[in-house]
Short mmCIF file of C-alpha atoms in Angstrom, two decimals:
data_model
loop_
_atom_site.label_atom_id
_atom_site.label_comp_id
_atom_site.label_asym_id
_atom_site.label_seq_id
_atom_site.Cartn_x
_atom_site.Cartn_y
_atom_site.Cartn_z
CA MET A 13 3.57 -17.68 -22.32
CA THR A 14 2.54 -14.45 -22.18
CA GLU A 15 3.69 -11.41 -19.43
CA SER A 16 1.85 -11.35 -16.11
CA PRO A 17 -0.65 -8.62 -15.54
CA VAL A 18 1.34 -7.65 -12.19
CA ARG A 19 5.13 -7.73 -12.17
CA VAL A 20 7.95 -6.45 -9.74
CA GLU A 21 10.15 -4.16 -11.25
CA ARG A 22 13.57 -3.06 -9.54
CA ASP A 23 14.54 0.81 -9.81
CA GLY A 24 17.88 1.29 -7.48
CA ASP A 25 16.40 0.74 -3.70
CA VAL A 26 12.58 0.86 -4.79
CA ALA A 27 10.83 -2.15 -5.96
CA VAL A 28 8.04 -1.16 -8.12
CA VAL A 29 4.87 -3.50 -8.49
CA VAL A 30 3.44 -2.60 -11.72
CA LEU A 31 -0.13 -3.44 -12.60
CA ASP A 32 -0.91 -4.00 -16.31
CA ALA A 33 -4.07 -5.64 -17.42
CA PRO A 34 -5.65 -3.32 -20.34
CA PRO A 35 -7.53 -1.72 -20.76
CA LEU A 36 -9.10 -1.46 -17.14
CA ASN A 37 -6.96 -3.66 -14.83
CA LEU A 38 -9.69 -5.23 -13.66
CA PHE A 39 -9.00 -7.64 -10.72
CA ASP A 40 -9.93 -11.56 -11.51
CA GLU A 41 -8.07 -14.59 -10.85
CA THR A 42 -5.33 -14.04 -13.16
CA VAL A 43 -4.52 -10.49 -11.04
CA PHE A 44 -5.11 -11.70 -7.92
CA ALA A 45 -2.60 -14.65 -8.03
CA GLY A 46 -0.36 -12.25 -9.73
CA PHE A 47 -0.40 -9.93 -6.79
CA GLU A 48 0.25 -12.86 -4.49
CA ARG A 49 3.29 -13.91 -6.54
CA ALA A 50 4.64 -10.27 -6.23
CA VAL A 51 3.68 -9.73 -2.42
CA ALA A 52 5.87 -12.93 -1.95
CA GLU A 53 8.64 -11.50 -4.07
CA LEU A 54 8.60 -8.04 -1.88
CA VAL A 55 9.24 -10.32 1.03
CA ALA A 56 12.17 -11.40 -0.12
CA LEU A 57 13.36 -8.35 -1.43
CA THR A 58 12.78 -6.36 1.40
CA GLU A 59 14.30 -9.16 3.94
CA PRO A 60 17.07 -7.47 6.52
CA GLY A 61 20.54 -8.22 5.68
CA ARG A 62 20.09 -8.83 2.37
CA PRO A 63 22.64 -7.46 0.12
CA ASP A 64 20.27 -5.90 -2.71
CA ARG A 65 17.78 -5.20 -0.31
CA ALA A 66 14.82 -3.08 -1.28
CA ARG A 67 14.46 -0.22 0.36
CA ALA A 68 10.95 0.61 -0.42
CA VAL A 69 8.28 -0.57 -2.44
CA LEU A 70 5.87 1.60 -4.94
CA VAL A 71 2.75 0.43 -6.57
CA GLU A 72 1.61 1.65 -9.85
CA ALA A 73 -0.59 1.15 -12.75
CA ARG A 74 -0.20 1.45 -16.30
CA GLY A 75 -3.36 2.89 -18.72
CA ARG A 76 -5.78 5.36 -18.14
CA VAL A 77 -6.81 4.28 -15.08
CA VAL A 78 -5.62 2.47 -12.00
CA SER A 79 -8.51 -0.30 -11.43
CA GLY A 80 -12.19 -0.57 -12.40
CA GLY A 81 -12.59 -2.74 -9.62
CA VAL A 82 -13.38 -6.43 -9.75
CA ASP A 83 -14.21 -8.52 -12.51
CA VAL A 84 -17.55 -9.32 -11.35
CA HIS A 85 -17.74 -13.12 -13.21
CA ALA A 86 -15.21 -13.93 -10.01
CA PHE A 87 -18.01 -13.33 -7.85
CA GLN A 88 -20.57 -15.17 -10.19
CA ALA A 89 -18.58 -18.27 -10.15
CA ILE A 90 -18.82 -18.72 -6.38
CA ALA A 91 -22.26 -17.41 -6.07
CA GLU A 92 -23.08 -20.01 -8.23
CA GLY A 93 -21.27 -22.94 -7.18
CA PRO A 94 -21.84 -25.64 -4.67
CA ASP A 95 -20.74 -24.08 -1.41
CA PRO A 96 -20.60 -20.08 -1.67
CA ALA A 97 -20.38 -18.96 1.66
CA GLY A 98 -17.93 -21.61 2.10
CA GLN A 99 -16.01 -20.03 -1.35
CA GLY A 100 -16.76 -16.84 -0.31
CA THR A 101 -14.80 -17.13 2.84
CA ALA A 102 -11.94 -18.65 1.78
CA LEU A 103 -11.69 -16.26 -0.82
CA TRP A 104 -11.67 -12.87 1.57
CA ALA A 105 -8.64 -14.93 4.24
CA ARG A 106 -6.43 -15.59 1.29
CA LEU A 107 -7.02 -11.71 -0.20
CA LEU A 108 -6.77 -10.44 3.67
CA ARG A 109 -3.10 -12.83 4.08
CA MET A 110 -2.08 -11.01 0.93
CA ALA A 111 -3.23 -7.52 1.76
CA GLN A 112 -1.66 -8.01 5.71
CA THR A 113 1.56 -9.29 4.12
CA LEU A 114 2.10 -6.01 2.07
CA GLU A 115 0.95 -3.89 5.40
CA ASP A 116 3.96 -5.81 7.12
CA LEU A 117 6.57 -5.06 5.06
CA PRO A 118 9.45 -3.63 6.97
CA VAL A 119 10.03 -0.96 4.34
CA PRO A 120 7.96 2.31 3.52
CA THR A 121 5.20 1.18 0.96
CA VAL A 122 3.96 3.93 -0.97
CA PHE A 123 0.79 3.93 -3.75
CA ALA A 124 0.49 5.92 -6.74
CA ALA A 125 -3.16 6.55 -8.03
CA HIS A 126 -2.99 8.29 -11.26
CA GLY A 127 -6.84 7.81 -11.69
CA LEU A 128 -9.74 6.08 -11.05
CA THR A 129 -9.10 3.16 -8.43
CA LEU A 130 -11.88 1.22 -7.46
CA THR A 131 -12.81 -1.49 -4.95
CA ALA A 132 -9.55 -4.47 -4.89
CA ALA A 133 -6.88 -1.75 -6.21
CA PHE A 134 -8.44 1.43 -3.58
CA GLU A 135 -7.96 -1.67 -0.49
CA LEU A 136 -4.60 -2.57 -1.44
CA ALA A 137 -3.47 1.35 -1.40
CA LEU A 138 -4.93 1.68 2.08
CA ALA A 139 -2.83 -1.27 3.14
CA CYS A 140 0.27 0.88 1.91
CA ASP A 141 1.78 3.50 4.55
CA ILE A 142 1.52 6.19 2.13
CA LEU A 143 -1.36 7.14 -0.81
CA LEU A 144 -0.17 9.76 -3.61
CA ALA A 145 -3.14 10.97 -5.96
CA ALA A 146 -3.17 12.53 -8.64
CA GLU A 147 -5.30 15.53 -8.96
CA ARG A 148 -7.66 13.76 -11.30
CA ALA A 149 -7.53 10.56 -9.47
CA SER A 150 -10.62 9.34 -7.69
CA PHE A 151 -11.71 6.39 -5.50
CA GLY A 152 -14.60 4.43 -4.28
CA LEU A 153 -15.51 1.31 -2.50
CA VAL A 154 -18.81 0.26 -4.98
CA GLU A 155 -19.40 -3.04 -3.75
CA ILE A 156 -22.83 -2.52 -2.56
CA VAL A 157 -23.59 -2.63 -6.45
CA VAL A 158 -23.25 -6.44 -6.37
CA GLY A 159 -24.49 -6.84 -3.04
CA LEU A 160 -20.98 -7.30 -0.97
CA THR A 161 -19.07 -5.16 1.71
CA PRO A 162 -15.64 -4.85 0.51
CA SER A 163 -13.75 -7.61 2.07
CA MET A 164 -10.09 -7.18 1.78
CA GLY A 165 -9.40 -5.28 5.13
CA GLY A 166 -10.92 -2.00 3.16
CA PRO A 167 -13.58 -0.90 5.56
CA GLN A 168 -10.98 -1.08 8.56
CA ARG A 169 -8.31 0.58 7.06
CA LEU A 170 -10.78 3.26 5.91
CA ALA A 171 -11.42 3.85 9.72
CA GLU A 172 -8.14 3.91 11.05
CA ARG A 173 -7.48 6.70 8.26
CA ALA A 174 -11.03 8.65 8.29
CA GLY A 175 -12.82 7.59 11.42
CA PRO A 176 -15.77 5.35 11.30
CA ALA A 177 -18.40 7.21 10.46
CA ARG A 178 -16.67 8.21 7.43
CA ALA A 179 -15.59 4.91 6.42
CA LYS A 180 -19.83 3.60 6.58
CA GLN A 181 -20.28 6.64 4.64
CA LEU A 182 -17.99 6.24 1.59
CA ILE A 183 -18.99 2.63 1.72
CA TYR A 184 -22.73 2.81 2.17
CA THR A 185 -23.33 5.35 -0.59
CA GLY A 186 -20.85 3.42 -3.04
CA GLU A 187 -20.10 6.85 -4.69
CA ARG A 188 -16.95 7.67 -5.70
CA TYR A 189 -14.76 10.40 -4.30
CA PRO A 190 -11.96 12.55 -5.52
CA ALA A 191 -8.58 12.61 -4.28
CA ALA A 192 -8.80 16.31 -3.16
CA GLU A 193 -11.74 15.40 -0.42
CA LEU A 194 -10.14 12.13 0.59
CA GLU A 195 -6.97 13.94 1.02
CA ARG A 196 -9.20 16.32 3.50
CA TRP A 197 -10.30 12.76 5.30
CA ASN A 198 -6.58 11.92 5.73
CA VAL A 199 -7.39 8.86 3.37
CA VAL A 200 -5.29 10.42 1.06
CA ASN A 201 -1.63 11.28 2.30
CA ARG A 202 -0.77 13.82 -0.63
CA VAL A 203 -2.23 15.07 -3.83
CA LEU A 204 0.30 15.83 -6.69
CA PRO A 205 -0.56 17.37 -10.14
CA ASP A 206 -1.12 15.21 -13.12
CA ASP A 207 1.62 16.53 -14.93
CA GLY A 208 4.34 14.52 -14.09
CA PHE A 209 2.67 12.77 -11.77
CA ALA A 210 4.57 9.52 -11.77
CA ASP A 211 7.56 10.92 -12.11
CA ALA A 212 6.95 12.70 -8.70
CA ALA A 213 5.59 9.43 -7.00
CA ARG A 214 8.96 8.09 -8.32
CA GLU A 215 10.88 10.37 -6.59
CA TYR A 216 9.17 10.16 -3.37
CA ALA A 217 9.30 6.58 -3.01
CA HIS A 218 13.22 7.39 -3.59
CA ARG A 219 13.18 10.26 -0.70
CA LEU A 220 11.81 7.46 1.62
CA ALA A 221 14.01 4.58 0.15
CA ALA A 222 17.20 6.84 1.01
CA GLY A 223 16.31 7.02 4.59
CA PRO A 224 17.40 4.86 7.86
CA THR A 225 15.58 1.66 6.94
CA VAL A 226 16.00 0.25 10.27
CA ALA A 227 14.29 3.39 12.21
CA HIS A 228 11.54 3.23 9.17
CA ALA A 229 10.71 -0.19 10.06
CA ALA A 230 10.43 0.41 13.55
CA THR A 231 8.38 3.32 13.40
CA LYS A 232 5.81 0.62 11.20
CA ARG A 233 5.86 -1.14 14.04
CA LEU A 234 5.34 1.12 16.81
CA VAL A 235 2.93 2.63 14.77
CA GLY A 236 0.67 -0.11 13.97
CA THR A 237 0.67 -1.07 17.19
CA ALA A 238 -0.66 1.71 18.62
CA VAL A 239 -3.41 1.72 15.98
CA ARG A 240 -4.48 -2.10 17.00
CA ASP A 241 -3.53 -2.40 20.28
CA GLY A 242 -3.39 1.18 21.83
CA VAL A 243 -0.90 3.29 22.79
CA ARG A 244 0.27 1.81 26.20
CA ALA A 245 0.90 -1.33 24.41
CA ALA A 246 3.14 0.88 21.86
CA ASP A 247 4.71 2.28 25.00
CA ALA A 248 5.53 -1.40 26.70
CA ILE A 249 7.43 -2.59 23.34
CA THR A 250 9.55 0.79 22.52
CA PRO A 251 12.39 0.02 24.14
CA GLN A 252 13.07 -3.19 22.96
CA VAL A 253 11.76 -1.82 19.12
CA SER A 254 14.05 1.62 19.23
CA GLY A 255 16.90 0.48 21.79
CA PRO A 256 18.52 -1.85 19.14
CA LEU A 257 18.52 1.22 16.41
CA PHE A 258 21.78 2.87 18.64
CA GLY A 259 23.68 -0.43 17.56
CA THR A 260 22.98 0.40 13.59
CA ASP A 261 25.36 1.58 11.30
CA ASP A 262 22.92 4.58 10.19
CA LEU A 263 22.43 6.01 13.66
CA ARG A 264 25.81 6.06 14.09
CA GLY A 265 26.93 7.89 11.06
CA ALA A 266 23.69 10.23 11.42
CA VAL A 267 25.17 11.47 14.78
CA ALA A 268 28.64 11.91 13.45
CA SER A 269 27.27 13.83 10.43
CA PHE A 270 25.26 15.91 13.02
CA LEU A 271 28.06 16.66 15.43
CA ALA A 272 30.63 17.75 12.34
CA ASP A 273 28.39 19.08 9.94
CA GLY A 274 25.10 19.72 11.14
CA PRO A 275 21.36 18.46 10.76
CA GLY A 276 20.22 17.25 7.25
CA ARG A 277 23.44 16.03 5.73
CA ALA A 278 23.46 12.84 6.85
CA THR A 279 23.30 9.54 4.08
CA TYR A 280 22.44 6.17 4.98
CA GLU A 281 22.92 2.87 3.85
CA GLY A 282 20.02 0.76 5.06
CA ARG A 283 21.89 -0.92 8.08
#
């Protein structure tokens, strides 16, 4: 058996999803299925109470580019099949579930883009909490070249970050945008130097993993609720989401550390 083009590795408290399908890391059925398995594995690895729990997730790719996009043969098979509309609907429902599951993981998620990042890979990046990009990275939702709109959640998540006008601009034009420009749009969280980018992205993920994991999960829930249902909806759930944090070992330890040694010296175990 050949190695899967998508695999999950462990680097201490960080679960690392690796896309490795040379030469262009194109998304075909094998890669889509590989990501589905990887995301299911992440659900198990990040489960609260697990002794070896992963406390952050990093998604990265091997090779010169992150991804050249989707293998168009996958779309051809659907378009020329017996029920193209039905098969297309089923495909997007399946892939949206995968993106949503990644988005809903109860730990910080980081996507590291070291180079060209197109279509499905970009949409998965938008489902992560933090998008880090190397200076040479560029991004595009270029589905117009085959008469499609991105449908793994990219348009709506791009609109969350950059606003509806920018989202429409990027998708309507099908152009590639450099990392620095998308940082200005608030799509990319941070642009890092090309030299040492992979190590810097790992260090960033480890820094998040070393934080108060239960509090991070609360942050994700509050922010997600505010974006989807409004600020007052987030207000309504804040007491039951944030109140239990007072019962965590991390909060008790951090309060004791603050009072004894001052701020910034606490360490966290993720419980």
